Coordinates of C-alpha atoms and ligand atoms in Angstrom, one line a residue:
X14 CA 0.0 10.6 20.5
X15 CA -2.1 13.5 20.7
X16 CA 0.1 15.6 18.6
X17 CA 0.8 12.5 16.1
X18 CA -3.0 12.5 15.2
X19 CA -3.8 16.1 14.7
X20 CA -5.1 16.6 11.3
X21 CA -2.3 17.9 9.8
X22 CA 0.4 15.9 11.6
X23 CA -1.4 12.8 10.3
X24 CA -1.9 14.2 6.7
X25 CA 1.9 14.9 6.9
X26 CA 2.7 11.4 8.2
X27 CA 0.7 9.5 5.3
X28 CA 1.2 11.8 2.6
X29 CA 5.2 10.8 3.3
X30 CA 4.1 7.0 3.1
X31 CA 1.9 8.2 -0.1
X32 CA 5.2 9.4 -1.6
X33 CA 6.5 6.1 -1.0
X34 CA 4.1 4.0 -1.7
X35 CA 1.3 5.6 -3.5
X36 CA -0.8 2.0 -4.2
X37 CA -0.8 1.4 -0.6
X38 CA -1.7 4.3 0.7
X39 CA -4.2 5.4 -1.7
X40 CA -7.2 4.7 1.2
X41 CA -6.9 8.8 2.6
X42 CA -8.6 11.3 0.5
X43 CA -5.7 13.8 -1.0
X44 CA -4.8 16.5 1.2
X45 CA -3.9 19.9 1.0
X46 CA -2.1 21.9 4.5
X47 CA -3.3 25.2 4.9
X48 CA -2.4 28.5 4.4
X49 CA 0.8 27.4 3.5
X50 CA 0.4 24.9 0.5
X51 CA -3.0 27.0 -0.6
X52 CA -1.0 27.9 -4.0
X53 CA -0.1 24.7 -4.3
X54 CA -4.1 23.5 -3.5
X55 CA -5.3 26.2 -6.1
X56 CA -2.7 24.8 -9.0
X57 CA -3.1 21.1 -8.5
X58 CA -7.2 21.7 -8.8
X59 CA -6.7 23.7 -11.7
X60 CA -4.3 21.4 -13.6
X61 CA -6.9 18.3 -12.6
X62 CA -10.0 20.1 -14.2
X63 CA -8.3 20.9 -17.3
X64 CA -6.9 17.6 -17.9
X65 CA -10.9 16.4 -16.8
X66 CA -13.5 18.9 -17.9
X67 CA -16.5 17.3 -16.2
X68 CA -14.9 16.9 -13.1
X69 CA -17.0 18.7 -10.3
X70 CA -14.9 18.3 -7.1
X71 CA -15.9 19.3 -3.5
X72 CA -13.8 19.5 -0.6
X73 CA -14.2 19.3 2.8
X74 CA -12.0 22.2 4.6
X75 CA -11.2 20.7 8.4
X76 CA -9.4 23.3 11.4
X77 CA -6.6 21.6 12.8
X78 CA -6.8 20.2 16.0
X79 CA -11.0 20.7 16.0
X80 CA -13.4 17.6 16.7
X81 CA -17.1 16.8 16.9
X82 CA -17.6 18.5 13.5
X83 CA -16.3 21.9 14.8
X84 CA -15.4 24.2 12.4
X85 CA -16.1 21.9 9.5
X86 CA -17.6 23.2 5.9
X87 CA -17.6 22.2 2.2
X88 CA -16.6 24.3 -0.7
X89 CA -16.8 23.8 -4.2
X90 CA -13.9 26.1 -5.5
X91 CA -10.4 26.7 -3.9
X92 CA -11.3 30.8 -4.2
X93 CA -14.6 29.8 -1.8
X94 CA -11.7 29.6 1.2
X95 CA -10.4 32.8 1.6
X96 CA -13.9 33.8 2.1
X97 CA -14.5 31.6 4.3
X98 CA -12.3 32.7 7.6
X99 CA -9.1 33.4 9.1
X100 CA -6.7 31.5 7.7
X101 CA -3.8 32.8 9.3
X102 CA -5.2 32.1 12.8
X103 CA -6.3 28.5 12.4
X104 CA -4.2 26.6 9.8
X105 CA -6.9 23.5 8.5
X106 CA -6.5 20.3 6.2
X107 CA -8.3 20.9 2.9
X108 CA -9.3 17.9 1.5
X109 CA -11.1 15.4 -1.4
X110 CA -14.8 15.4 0.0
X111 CA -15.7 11.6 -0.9
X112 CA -19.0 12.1 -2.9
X113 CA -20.4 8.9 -3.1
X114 CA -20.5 6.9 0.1
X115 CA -21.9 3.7 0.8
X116 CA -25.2 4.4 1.8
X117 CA -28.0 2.3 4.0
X118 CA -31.5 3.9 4.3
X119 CA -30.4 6.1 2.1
X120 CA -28.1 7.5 4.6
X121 CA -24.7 8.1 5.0
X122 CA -22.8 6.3 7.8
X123 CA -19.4 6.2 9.4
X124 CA -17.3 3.6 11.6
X125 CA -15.3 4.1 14.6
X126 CA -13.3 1.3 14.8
X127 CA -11.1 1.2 18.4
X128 CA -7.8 -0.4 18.1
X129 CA -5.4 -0.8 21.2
X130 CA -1.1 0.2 20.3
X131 CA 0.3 -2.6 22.8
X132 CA 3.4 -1.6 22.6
X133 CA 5.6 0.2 20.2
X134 CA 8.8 -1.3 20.9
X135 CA 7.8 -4.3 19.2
X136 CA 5.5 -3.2 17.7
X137 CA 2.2 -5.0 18.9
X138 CA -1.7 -3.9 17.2
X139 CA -5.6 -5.5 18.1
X140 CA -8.4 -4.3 16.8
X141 CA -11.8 -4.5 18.1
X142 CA -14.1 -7.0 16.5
X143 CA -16.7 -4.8 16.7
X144 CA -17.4 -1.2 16.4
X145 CA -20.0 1.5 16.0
X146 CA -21.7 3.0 12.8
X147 CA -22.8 6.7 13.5
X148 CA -25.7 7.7 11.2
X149 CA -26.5 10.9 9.5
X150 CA -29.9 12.1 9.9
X151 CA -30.8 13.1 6.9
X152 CA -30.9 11.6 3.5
X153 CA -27.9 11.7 1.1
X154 CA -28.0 13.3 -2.0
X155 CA -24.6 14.4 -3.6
X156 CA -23.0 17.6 -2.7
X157 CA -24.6 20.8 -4.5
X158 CA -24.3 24.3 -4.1
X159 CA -27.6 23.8 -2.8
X160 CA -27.0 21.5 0.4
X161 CA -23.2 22.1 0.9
X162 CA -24.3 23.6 4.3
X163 CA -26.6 20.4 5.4
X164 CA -24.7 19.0 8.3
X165 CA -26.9 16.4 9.0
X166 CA -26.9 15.2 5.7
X167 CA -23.2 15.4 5.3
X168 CA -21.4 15.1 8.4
X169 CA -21.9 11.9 10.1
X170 CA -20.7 13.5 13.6
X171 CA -23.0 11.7 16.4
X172 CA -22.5 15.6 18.3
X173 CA -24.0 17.1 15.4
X174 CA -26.9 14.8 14.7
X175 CA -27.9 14.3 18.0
X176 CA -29.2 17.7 17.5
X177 CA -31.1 16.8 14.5
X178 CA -34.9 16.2 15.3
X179 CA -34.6 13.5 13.4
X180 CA -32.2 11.3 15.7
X181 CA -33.2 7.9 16.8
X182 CA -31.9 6.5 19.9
X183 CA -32.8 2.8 19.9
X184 CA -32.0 0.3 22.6
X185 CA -31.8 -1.9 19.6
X186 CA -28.1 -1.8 18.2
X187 CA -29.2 -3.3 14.9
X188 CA -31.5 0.3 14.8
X189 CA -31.5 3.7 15.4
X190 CA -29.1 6.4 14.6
X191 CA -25.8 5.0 16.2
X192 CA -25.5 1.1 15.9
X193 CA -23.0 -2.1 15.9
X194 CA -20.8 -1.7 12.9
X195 CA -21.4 -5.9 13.2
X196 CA -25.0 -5.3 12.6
X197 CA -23.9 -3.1 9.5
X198 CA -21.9 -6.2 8.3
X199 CA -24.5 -8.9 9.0
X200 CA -26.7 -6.4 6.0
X201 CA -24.4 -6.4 3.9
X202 CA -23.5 -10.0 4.1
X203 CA -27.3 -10.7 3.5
X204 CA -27.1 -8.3 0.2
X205 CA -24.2 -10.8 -0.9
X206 CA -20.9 -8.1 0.2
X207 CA -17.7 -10.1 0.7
X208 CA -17.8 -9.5 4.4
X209 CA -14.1 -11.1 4.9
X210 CA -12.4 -9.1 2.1
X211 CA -13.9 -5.9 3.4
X212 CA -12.8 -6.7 7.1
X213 CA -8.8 -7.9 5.6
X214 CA -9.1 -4.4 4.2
X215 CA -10.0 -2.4 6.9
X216 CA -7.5 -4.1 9.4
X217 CA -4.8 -3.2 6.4
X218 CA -5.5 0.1 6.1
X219 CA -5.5 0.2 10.4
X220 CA -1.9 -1.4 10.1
X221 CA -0.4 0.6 7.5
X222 CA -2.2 4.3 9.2
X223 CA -0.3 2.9 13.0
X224 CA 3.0 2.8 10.5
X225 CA 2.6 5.8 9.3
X226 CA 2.2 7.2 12.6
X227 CA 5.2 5.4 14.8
X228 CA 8.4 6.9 13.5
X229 CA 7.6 10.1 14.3
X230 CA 5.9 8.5 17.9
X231 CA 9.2 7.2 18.7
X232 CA 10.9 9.9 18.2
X233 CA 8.7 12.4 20.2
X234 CA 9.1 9.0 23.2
X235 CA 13.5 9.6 22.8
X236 CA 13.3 13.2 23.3
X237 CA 10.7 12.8 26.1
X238 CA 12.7 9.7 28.4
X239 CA 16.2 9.5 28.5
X240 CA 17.6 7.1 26.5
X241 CA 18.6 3.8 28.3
X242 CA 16.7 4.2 31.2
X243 CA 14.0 2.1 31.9
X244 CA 10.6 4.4 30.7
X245 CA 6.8 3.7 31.5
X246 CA 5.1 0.9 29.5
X247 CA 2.6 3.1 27.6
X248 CA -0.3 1.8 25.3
X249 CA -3.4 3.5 23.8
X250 CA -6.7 3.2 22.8
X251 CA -6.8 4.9 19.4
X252 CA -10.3 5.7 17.8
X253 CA -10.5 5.3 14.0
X254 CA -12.9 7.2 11.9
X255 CA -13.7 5.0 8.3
X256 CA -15.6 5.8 5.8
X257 CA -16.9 3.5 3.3
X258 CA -17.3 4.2 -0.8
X259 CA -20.7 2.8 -2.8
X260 CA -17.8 0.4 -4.1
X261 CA -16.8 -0.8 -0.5
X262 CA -13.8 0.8 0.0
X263 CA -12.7 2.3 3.2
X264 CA -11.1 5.6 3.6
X265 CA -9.4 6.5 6.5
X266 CA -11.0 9.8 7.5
X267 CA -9.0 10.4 11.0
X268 CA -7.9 8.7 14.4
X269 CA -8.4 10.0 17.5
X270 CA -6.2 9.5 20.9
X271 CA -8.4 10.2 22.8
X272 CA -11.9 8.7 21.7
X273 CA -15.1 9.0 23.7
X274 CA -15.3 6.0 26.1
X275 CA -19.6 7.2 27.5
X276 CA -21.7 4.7 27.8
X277 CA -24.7 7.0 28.6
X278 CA -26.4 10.0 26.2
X279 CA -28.2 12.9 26.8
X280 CA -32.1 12.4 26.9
X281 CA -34.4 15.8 26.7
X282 CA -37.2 14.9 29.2
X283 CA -38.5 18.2 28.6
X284 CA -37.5 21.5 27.0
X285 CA -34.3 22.4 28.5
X286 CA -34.6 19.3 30.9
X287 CA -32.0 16.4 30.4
X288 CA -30.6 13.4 32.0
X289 CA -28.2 10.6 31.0
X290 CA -29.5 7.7 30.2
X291 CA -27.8 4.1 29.5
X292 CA -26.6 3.6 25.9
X293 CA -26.8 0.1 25.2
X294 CA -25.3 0.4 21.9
X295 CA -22.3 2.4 23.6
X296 CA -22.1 -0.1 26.6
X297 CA -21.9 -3.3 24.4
X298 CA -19.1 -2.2 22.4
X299 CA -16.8 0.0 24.8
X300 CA -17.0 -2.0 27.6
X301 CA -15.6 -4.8 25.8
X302 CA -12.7 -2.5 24.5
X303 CA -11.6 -1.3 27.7
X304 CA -11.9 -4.8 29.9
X305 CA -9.8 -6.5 27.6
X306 CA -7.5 -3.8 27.2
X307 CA -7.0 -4.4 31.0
X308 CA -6.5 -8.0 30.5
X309 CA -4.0 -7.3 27.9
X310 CA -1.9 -5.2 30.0
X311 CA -2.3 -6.8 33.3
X312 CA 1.4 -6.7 34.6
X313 CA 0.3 -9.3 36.5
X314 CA -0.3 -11.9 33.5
X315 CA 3.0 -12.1 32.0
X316 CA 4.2 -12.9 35.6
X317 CA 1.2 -15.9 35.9
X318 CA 2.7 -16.8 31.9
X319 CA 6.3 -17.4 33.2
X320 CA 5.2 -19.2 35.7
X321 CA 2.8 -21.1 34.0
X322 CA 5.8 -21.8 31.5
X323 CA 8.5 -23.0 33.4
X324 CA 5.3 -25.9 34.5
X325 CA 4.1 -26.7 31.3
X326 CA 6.1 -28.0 28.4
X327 CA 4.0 -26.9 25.5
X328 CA 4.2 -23.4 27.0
X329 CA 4.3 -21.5 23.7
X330 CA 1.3 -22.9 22.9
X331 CA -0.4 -21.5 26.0
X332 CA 0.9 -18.1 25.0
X333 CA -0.9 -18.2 21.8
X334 CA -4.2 -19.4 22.9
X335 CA -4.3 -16.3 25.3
X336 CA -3.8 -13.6 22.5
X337 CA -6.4 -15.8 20.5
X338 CA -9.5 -14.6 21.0
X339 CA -12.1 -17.7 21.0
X340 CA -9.9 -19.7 23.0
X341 CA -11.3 -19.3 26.5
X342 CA -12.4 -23.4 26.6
X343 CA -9.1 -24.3 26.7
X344 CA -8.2 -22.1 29.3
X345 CA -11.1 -23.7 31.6
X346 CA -8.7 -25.8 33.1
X347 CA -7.1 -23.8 35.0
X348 CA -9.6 -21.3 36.7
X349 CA -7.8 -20.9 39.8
X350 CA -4.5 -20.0 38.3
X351 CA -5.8 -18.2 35.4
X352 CA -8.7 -15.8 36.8
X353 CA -9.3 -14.8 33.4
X354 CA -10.6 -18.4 32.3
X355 CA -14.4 -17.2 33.3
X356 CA -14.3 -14.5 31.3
X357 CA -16.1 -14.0 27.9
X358 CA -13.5 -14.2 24.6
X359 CA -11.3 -11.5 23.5
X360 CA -12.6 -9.1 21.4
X361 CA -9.3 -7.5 20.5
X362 CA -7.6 -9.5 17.9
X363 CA -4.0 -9.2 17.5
X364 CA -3.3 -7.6 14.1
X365 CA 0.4 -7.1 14.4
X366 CA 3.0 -8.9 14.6
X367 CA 0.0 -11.0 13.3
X368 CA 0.2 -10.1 9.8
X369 CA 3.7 -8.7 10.1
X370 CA 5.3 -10.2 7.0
X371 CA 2.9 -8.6 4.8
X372 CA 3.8 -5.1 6.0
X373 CA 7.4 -5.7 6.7
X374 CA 8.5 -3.9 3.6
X375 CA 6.6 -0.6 4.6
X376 CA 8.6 0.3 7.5
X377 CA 11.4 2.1 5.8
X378 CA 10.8 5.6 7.5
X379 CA 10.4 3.2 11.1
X380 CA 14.0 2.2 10.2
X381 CA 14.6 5.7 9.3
X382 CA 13.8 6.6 13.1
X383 CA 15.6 4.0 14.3
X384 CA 19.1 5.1 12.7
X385 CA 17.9 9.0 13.7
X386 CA 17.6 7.8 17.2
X387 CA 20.9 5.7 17.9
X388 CA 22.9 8.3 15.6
X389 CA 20.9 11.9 15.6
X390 CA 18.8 12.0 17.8
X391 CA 20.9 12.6 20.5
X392 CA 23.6 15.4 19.9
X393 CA 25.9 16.2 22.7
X394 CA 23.3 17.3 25.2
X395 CA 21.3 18.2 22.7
X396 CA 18.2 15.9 21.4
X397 CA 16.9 16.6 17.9
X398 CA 13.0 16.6 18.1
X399 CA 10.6 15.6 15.6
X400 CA 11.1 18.9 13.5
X401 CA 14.7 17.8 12.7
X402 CA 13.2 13.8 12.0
X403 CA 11.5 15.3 9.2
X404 CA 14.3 17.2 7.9
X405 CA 16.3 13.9 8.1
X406 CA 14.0 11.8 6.5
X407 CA 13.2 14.1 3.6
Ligands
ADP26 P1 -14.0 15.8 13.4 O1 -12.7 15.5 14.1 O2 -14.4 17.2 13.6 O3 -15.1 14.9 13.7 P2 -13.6 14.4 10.8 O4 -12.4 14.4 10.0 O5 -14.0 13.2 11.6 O6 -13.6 15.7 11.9 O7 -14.9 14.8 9.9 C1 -16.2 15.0 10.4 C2 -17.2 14.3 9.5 O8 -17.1 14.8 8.2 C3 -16.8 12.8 9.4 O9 -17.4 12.1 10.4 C4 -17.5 12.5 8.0 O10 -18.8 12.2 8.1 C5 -17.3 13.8 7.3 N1 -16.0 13.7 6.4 C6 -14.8 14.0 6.8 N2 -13.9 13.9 5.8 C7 -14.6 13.5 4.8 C8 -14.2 13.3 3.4 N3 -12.9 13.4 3.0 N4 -15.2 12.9 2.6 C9 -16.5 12.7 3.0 N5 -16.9 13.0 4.2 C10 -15.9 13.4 5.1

């Protein structure tokens, strides 16, 4: 999974969905792998500006493989990138800078959204209710050659800001410079936002990133555990980055595999002085994400279900309610054989197979990898990795 999201393993993944199905995918900022496709980067800019004179593009150049903002910087001009370090040493993702983000106190703002894989084999998505919004510190103003190099104005990175004087850590998680992405929602609701068509949009373009992603996952899974033998059950907590447009769309900006489950910060006491403090903000969201995560993997719980089952005649409906979330009260009965009766609602909701029919007809390269894997993917002795998957598919 860690290799899967790498910036440009990911680029790769959804520009082959893009080629696809461009209208669905059109929610990631177009892309550019470099050194390699720089001539390629250099042409398609040049043949966009002359077919649109008063375009005045930025772009966001990204290493591969960095986080936390490392290594990040804007450019106005392809020629700026040669200048700008060694390509040859650390290939990056060149891409679209989106100029005109939704802002709220005049600053800019990201989500990180944490969605649990259940299982890939079927395939089985929940995405947390609730998530964080990660501030910028200082005002927005779109991207000149003037204030290309103001992190804190353009990079929403909570490891960058934090080093901004201006950061606010509030107890409040409707305040302050990291807050709940609900609280985000409940002021844009009161502004008059469709609140319900921005979340069926966010959770589409969370379903249609995870199928962009599994092919390739499943292959790297055939070459790693024998095939017919029983492997581990695996899931993941995937952290997605979203950013919104002034006109409410999201854009996927990247996922991480392995997102940052603190629930404390760093507080200066004095110069040079820290100590971790308690993060409520943090607490009240990733908490949630990891204890349910645990109750939707307890081994131990589809044993209770089959039992329960072979009991109770409207068993299927019991096996709804517990995926629901909300649906703790009917649960109550049963305390003693349910432990997890006395515990607050989910807040993973199941996403997939949820909304399965509506995606159905984007899993062609998933197909793909399932006819590489019974017929290619194992030659002789010999396994065919990933490299040769995307040979195949192409
Ligand atoms: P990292 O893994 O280093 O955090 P990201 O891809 O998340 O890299 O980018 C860092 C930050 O830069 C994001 O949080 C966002 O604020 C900003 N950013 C990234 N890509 C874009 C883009 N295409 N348009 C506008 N802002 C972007």
């Amino acid at each position: 999974m860690t290799e899967m999201v790498r910036k440009i393993t990911l680029s790769r993944a959804v520009r082959t969905m893009q080629d696809l199905f461009p209208e669905e995918y059109n929610f990631y900022p177009q892309s550019w792998i470099l050194p390699e496709e720089f001539p390629l980067f250099v042409a398609e800019v040049r043949m966009m500006k002359e077919s649109d004179p008063p375009w005045k593009p930025t772009f966001i150049v990204k290493p591969d493989g960095g986080c936390q903002g490392d290594g990040i910087y804007l450019i106005k001009d392809p020629s700026d990138i040669r200048l700008a370090g060694n390509l040859q040493s650390r290939p990056v993702v060149v891409q679209e800078y989106i100029s005109k983000p939704l802002l709220i106190d005049k600053l800019k703002f990201d989500i990180r959204l944490y969605v649990l894989l259940k299982s890939l084999e079927p395939l089985e998505i929940y995405i947390a209710k609730d998530g964080l919004s990660r501030f910028c510190t200082e005002p927005y103003r779109e991207p000149t050659l003037k204030n290309l190099h103001q992190v804190f104005m353009h990079l929403t990175n909570y490891s960058l800001n934090i080093h901004s004087g201006n950061f606010i850590h509030s107890d409040n998680v409707n305040t302050g410079s990291k807050r709940t992405f609900s609280s985000v929602l409940y002021r844009l609701s009161s502004k008059g936002v469709d609140i319900k068509k921005l979340w069926s949009d966010i959770i589409s373009l969370v379903i249609k990133t995870v199928l962009a992603l599994t092919p390739e996952l499943k292959v790297y899974y055939q070459s790693d555990i024998p095939a017919g033998k029983p492997g581990p059950t695996c899931f993941q907590i995937l952290g997605f980055d979203i950013l919104l447009m002034k006109n409410l769309k999201p854009v996927l900006l990247e996922v991480n595999a392995n997102p940052s489950m603190r629930i404390e910060h760093e507080q200066e006491l004095s110069p040079g002085v820290f100590e971790n403090v308690p993060s409520p903000v943090d607490e009240e969201i990733k908490v949630a994400v990891i204890r349910d995560t645990l109750r939707l993997m307890d081994p131990h719980k589809k044993k209770r279900k089959d039992n329960q089952s072979q009991l109770s005649e409207n068993s299927s409906d019991t096996k709804d309610d517990l995926l629901e979330p909300g649906s703790t009260d009917q649960l109550e009965h049963d305390i003693s054989k349910n432990p997890e009766a006395s515990l607050p609602s989910l807040c993973l909701k199941q996403v997939f197979p949820k909304y399965a029919k509506q995606f159905n007809y984007l899993r062609l390269v998933d197909r793909m990898a399932a006819l590489f894997i019974r017929f290619l993917g194992v030659k002789g002795t010999m396994k065919l990795g990933p490299t040769g998957f995307r040979t195949f598919i192409r």
